[in-house]
PDB file of C-alpha atoms in Angstrom:
ATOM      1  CA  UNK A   1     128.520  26.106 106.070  1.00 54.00           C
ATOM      2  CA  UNK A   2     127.739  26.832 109.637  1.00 57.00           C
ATOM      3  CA  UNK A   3     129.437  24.938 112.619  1.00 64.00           C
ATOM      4  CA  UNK A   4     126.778  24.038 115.063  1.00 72.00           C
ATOM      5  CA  UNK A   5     126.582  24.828 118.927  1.00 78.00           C
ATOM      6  CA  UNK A   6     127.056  21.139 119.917  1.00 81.00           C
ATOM      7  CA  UNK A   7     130.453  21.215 117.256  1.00 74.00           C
ATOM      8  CA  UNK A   8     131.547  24.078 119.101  1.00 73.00           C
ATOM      9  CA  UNK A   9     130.756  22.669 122.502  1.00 78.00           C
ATOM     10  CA  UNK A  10     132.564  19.736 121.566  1.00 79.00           C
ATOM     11  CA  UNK A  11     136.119  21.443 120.668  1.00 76.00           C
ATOM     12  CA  UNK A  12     135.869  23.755 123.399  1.00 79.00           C
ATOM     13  CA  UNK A  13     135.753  20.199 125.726  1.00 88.00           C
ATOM     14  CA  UNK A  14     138.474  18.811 123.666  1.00 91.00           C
ATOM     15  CA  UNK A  15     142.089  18.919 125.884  1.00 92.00           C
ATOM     16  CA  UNK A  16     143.688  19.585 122.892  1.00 93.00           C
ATOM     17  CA  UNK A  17     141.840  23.029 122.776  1.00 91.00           C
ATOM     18  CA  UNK A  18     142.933  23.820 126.415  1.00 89.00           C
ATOM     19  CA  UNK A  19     146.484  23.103 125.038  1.00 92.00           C
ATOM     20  CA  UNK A  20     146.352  25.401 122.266  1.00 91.00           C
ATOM     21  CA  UNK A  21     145.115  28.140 123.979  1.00 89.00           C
ATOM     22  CA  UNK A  22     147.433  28.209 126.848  1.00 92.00           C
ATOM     23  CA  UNK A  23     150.375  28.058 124.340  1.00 93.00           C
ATOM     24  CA  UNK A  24     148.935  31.274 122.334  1.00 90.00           C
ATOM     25  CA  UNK A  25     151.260  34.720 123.657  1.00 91.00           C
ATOM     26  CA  UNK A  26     149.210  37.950 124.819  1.00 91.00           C
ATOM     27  CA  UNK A  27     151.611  40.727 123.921  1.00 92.00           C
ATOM     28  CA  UNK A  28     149.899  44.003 125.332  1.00 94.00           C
ATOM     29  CA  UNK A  29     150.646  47.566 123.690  1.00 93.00           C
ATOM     30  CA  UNK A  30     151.345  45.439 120.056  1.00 88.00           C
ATOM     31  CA  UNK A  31     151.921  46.898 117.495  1.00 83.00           C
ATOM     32  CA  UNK A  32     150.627  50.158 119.069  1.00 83.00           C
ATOM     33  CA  UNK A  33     149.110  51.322 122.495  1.00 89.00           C
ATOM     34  CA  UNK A  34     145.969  49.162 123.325  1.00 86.00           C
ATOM     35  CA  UNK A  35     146.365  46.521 121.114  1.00 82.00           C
ATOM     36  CA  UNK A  36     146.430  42.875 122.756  1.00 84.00           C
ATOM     37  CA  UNK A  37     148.319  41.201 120.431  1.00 84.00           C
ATOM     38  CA  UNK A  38     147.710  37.330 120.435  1.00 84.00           C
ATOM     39  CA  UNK A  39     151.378  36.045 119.557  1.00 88.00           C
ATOM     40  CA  UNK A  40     150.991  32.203 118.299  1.00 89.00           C
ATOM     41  CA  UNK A  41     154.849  32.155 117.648  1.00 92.00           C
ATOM     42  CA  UNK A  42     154.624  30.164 120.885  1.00 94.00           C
ATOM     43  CA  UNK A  43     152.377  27.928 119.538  1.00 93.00           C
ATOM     44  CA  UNK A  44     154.432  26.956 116.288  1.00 95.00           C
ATOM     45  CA  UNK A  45     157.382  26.097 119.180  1.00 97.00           C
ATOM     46  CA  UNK A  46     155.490  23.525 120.136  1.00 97.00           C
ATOM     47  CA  UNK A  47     155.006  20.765 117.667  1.00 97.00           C
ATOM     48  CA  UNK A  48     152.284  18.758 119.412  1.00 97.00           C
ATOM     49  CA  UNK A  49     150.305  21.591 119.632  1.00 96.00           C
ATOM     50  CA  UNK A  50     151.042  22.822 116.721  1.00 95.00           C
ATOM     51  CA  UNK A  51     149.750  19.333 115.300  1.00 96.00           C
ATOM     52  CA  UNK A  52     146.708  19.284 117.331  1.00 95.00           C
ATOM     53  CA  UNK A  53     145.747  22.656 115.865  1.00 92.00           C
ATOM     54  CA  UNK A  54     145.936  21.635 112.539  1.00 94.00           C
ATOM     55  CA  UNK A  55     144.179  18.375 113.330  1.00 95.00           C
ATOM     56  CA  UNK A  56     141.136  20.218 114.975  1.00 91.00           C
ATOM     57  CA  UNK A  57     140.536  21.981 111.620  1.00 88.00           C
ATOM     58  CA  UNK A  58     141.126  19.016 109.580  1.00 93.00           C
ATOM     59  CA  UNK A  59     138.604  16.975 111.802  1.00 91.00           C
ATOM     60  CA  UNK A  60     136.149  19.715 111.447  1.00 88.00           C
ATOM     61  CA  UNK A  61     136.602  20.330 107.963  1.00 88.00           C
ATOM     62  CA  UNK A  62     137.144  17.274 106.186  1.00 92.00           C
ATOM     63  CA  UNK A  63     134.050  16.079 104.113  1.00 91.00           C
ATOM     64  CA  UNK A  64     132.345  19.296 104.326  1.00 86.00           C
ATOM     65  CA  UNK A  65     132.746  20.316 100.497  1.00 86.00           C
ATOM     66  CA  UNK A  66     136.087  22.664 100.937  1.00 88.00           C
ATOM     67  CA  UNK A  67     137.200  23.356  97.165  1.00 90.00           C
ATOM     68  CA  UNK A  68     139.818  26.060  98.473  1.00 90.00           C
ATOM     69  CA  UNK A  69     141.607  27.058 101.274  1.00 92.00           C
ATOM     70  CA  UNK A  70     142.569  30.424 101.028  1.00 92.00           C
ATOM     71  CA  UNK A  71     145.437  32.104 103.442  1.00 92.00           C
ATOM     72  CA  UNK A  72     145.645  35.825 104.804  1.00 91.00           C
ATOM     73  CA  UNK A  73     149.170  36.905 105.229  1.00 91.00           C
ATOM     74  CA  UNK A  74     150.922  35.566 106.632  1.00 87.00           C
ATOM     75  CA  UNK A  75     149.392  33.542 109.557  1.00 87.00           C
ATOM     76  CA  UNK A  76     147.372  31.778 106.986  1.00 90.00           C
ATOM     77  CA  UNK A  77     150.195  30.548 105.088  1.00 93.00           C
ATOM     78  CA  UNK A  78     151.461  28.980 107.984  1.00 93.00           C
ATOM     79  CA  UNK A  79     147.928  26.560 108.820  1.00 92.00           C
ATOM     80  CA  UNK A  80     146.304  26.711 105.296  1.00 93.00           C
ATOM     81  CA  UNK A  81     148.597  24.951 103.525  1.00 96.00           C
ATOM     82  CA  UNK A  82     148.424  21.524 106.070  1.00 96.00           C
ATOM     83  CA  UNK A  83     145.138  21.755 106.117  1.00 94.00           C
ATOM     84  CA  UNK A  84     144.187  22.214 101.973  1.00 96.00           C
ATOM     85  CA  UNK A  85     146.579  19.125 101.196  1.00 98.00           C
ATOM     86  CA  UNK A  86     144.430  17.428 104.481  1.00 97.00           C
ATOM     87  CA  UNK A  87     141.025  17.582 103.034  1.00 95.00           C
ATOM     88  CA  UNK A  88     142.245  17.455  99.356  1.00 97.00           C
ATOM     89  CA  UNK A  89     141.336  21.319  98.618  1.00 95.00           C
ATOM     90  CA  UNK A  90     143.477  23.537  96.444  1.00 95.00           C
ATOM     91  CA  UNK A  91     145.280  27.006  98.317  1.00 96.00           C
ATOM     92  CA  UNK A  92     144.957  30.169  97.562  1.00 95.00           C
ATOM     93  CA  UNK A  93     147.447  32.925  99.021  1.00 97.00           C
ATOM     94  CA  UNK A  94     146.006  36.337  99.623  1.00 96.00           C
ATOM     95  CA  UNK A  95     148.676  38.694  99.831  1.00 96.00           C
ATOM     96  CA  UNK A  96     149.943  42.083 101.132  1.00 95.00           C
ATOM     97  CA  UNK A  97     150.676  44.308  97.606  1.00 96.00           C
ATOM     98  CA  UNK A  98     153.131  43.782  95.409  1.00 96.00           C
ATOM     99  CA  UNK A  99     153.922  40.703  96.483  1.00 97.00           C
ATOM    100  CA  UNK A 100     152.090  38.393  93.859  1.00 97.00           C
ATOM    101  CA  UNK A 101     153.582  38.151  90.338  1.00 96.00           C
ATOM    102  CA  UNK A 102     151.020  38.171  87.329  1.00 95.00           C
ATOM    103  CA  UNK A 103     147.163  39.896  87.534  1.00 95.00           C
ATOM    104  CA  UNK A 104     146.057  40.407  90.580  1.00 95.00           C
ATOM    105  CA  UNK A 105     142.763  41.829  91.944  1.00 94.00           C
ATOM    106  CA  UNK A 106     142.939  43.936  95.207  1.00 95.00           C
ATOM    107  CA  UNK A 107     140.908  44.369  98.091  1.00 94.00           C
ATOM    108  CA  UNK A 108     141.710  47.397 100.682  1.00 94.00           C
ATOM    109  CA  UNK A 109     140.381  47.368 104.682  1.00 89.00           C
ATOM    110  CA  UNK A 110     140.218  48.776 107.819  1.00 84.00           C
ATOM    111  CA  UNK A 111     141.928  47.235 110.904  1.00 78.00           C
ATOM    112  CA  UNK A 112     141.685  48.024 114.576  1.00 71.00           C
ATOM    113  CA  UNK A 113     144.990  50.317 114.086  1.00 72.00           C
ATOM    114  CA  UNK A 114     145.204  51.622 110.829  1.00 80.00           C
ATOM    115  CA  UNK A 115     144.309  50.158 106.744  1.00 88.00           C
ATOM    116  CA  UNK A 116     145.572  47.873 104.613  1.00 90.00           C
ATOM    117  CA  UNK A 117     145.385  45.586 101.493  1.00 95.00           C
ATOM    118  CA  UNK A 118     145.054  41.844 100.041  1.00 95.00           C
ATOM    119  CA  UNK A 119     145.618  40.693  96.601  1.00 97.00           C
ATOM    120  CA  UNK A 120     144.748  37.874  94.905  1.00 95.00           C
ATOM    121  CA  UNK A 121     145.752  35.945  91.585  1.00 95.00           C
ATOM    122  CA  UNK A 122     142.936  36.546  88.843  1.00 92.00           C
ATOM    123  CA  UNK A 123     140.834  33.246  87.840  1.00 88.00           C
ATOM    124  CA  UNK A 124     142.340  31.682  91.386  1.00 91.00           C
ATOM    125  CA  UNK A 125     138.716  30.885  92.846  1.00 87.00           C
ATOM    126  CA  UNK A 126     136.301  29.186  90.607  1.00 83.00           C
ATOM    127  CA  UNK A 127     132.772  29.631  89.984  1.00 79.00           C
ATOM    128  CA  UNK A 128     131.367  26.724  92.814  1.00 79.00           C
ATOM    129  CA  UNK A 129     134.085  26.766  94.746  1.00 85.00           C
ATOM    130  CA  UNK A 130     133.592  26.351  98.523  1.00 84.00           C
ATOM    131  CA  UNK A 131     136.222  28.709 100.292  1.00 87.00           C
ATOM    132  CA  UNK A 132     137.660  28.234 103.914  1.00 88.00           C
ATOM    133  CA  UNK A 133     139.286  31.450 105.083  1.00 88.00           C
ATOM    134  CA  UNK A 134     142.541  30.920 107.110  1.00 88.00           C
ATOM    135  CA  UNK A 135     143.852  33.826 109.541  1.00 83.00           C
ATOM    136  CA  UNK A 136     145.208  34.238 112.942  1.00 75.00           C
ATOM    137  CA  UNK A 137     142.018  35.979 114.718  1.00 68.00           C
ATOM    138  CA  UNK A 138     138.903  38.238 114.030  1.00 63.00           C
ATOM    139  CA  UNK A 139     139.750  42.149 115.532  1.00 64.00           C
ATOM    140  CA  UNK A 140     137.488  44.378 113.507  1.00 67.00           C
ATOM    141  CA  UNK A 141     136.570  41.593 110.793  1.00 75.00           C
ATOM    142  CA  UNK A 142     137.760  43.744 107.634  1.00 80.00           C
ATOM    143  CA  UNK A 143     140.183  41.166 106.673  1.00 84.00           C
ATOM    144  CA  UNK A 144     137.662  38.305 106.704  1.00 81.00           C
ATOM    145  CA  UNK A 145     135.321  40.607 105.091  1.00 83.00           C
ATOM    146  CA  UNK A 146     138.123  41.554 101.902  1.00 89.00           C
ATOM    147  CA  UNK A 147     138.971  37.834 101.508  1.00 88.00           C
ATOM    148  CA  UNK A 148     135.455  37.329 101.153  1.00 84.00           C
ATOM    149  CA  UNK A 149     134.935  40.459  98.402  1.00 86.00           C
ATOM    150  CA  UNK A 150     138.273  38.779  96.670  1.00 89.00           C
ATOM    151  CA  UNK A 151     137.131  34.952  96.681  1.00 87.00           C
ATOM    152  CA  UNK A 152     133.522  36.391  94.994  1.00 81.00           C
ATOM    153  CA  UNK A 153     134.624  38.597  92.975  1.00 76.00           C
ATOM    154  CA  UNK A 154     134.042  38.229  89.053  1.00 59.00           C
ATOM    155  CA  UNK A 155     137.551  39.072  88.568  1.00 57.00           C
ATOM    156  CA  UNK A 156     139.017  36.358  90.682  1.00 55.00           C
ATOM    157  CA  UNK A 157     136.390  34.005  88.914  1.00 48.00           C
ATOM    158  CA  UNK A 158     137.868  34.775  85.257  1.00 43.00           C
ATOM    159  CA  UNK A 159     134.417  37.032  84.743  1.00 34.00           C
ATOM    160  CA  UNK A 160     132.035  34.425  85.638  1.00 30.00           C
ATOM    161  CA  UNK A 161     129.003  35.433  87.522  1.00 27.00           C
ATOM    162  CA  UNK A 162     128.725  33.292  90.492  1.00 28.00           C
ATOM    163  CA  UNK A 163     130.034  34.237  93.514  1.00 30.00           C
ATOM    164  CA  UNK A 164     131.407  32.005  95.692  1.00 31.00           C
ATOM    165  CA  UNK A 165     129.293  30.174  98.263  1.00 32.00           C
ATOM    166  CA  UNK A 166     130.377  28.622 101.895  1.00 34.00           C
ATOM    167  CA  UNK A 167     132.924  30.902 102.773  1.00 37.00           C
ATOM    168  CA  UNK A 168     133.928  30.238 106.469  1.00 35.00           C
ATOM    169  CA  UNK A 169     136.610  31.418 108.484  1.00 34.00           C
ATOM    170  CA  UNK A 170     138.890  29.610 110.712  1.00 36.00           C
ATOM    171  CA  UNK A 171     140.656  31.859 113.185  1.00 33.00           C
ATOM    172  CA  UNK A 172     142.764  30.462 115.788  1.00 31.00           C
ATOM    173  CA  UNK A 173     142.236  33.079 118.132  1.00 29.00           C
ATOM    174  CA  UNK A 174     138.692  31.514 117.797  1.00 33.00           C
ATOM    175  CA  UNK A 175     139.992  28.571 119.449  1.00 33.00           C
ATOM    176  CA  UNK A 176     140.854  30.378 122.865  1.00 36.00           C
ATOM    177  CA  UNK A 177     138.026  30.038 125.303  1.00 34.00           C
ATOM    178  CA  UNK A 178     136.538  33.074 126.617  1.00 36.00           C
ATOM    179  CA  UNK A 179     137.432  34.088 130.274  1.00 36.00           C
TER     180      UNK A 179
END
């Protein structure tokens, strides 16, 4: 599924998009030296922003064929959920180790200051499902790009062959317009 220019125009015109970005924290030198560390703790403070950030997504996701909404730890938990009961999709946590019960399948990746992991229940995406990605921003893109391996995998499909077609990502940091 691809958002066109004239969708993205749109939100970027929308007030509620100004809103959201001013509320959104720029920590510098977090977690480590050079890192610019987009906070949305301030955001969450602030119901009706918070509100109008899940609306956005549900406005530009509902009808679109979302099966699953699948959540990075542990920003994702904290839109995905909303938004999967919004558009009638089913969620999917993907987690840091350890921290699922049952079989998992595992993903490691590379971010801008260091590696890490995501794990996912086995048979939790479906052959035809149509994944939205939640997570807080796009640094390097190796998170996006291990939910994506996990959501297609055969594993997390219960061995079936198919792998897992319109998987988007939502990133709020997205939302922020470019100075």
């Amino acid at each position: 599924m691809v958002v066109s220019d004239e969708e993205k125009r749109k939100e970027m015109q929308d007030p509620r998009t100004k809103g959201i970005a001013s509320t959104i924290r720029v920590v510098p030198n977090f977690p480590k030296p050079g890192i610019m560390f987009q906070d949305i703790t301030t955001l969450l403070l602030n119901p009706p922003v918070f509100k109008d950030t899940i609306d956005l997504f549900i406005e530009r996701y509902t009808g679109k064929g979302i099966s699953v909404v699948a959540g990075v730890e542990a920003r994702g938990f904290i839109f995905g959920p909303p938004i999967a009961l919004a558009i009638g999709a089913k969620f999917i946590p993907l987690r840091k180790p350890n921290k699922l019960p049952g079989e998992v399948i595992s993903e490691e990746y590379v971010l801008e200051y260091g590696a890490d992991c995501l794990e996912m229940h086995v048979g939790a995406a479906q052959p035809g499902d149509h994944a939205l990605v939640v997570d807080d921003l796009v640094a390097t893109g190796g998170t996006l790009c291990a939910a994506i391996a996990l959501l297609g995998s055969r594993e997390a499909q219960g061995e079936a062959a198919v792998h897992s077609s319109g998987v988007s990502l939502l990133a709020i940091y997205c939302l922020r317009p470019k100075m």
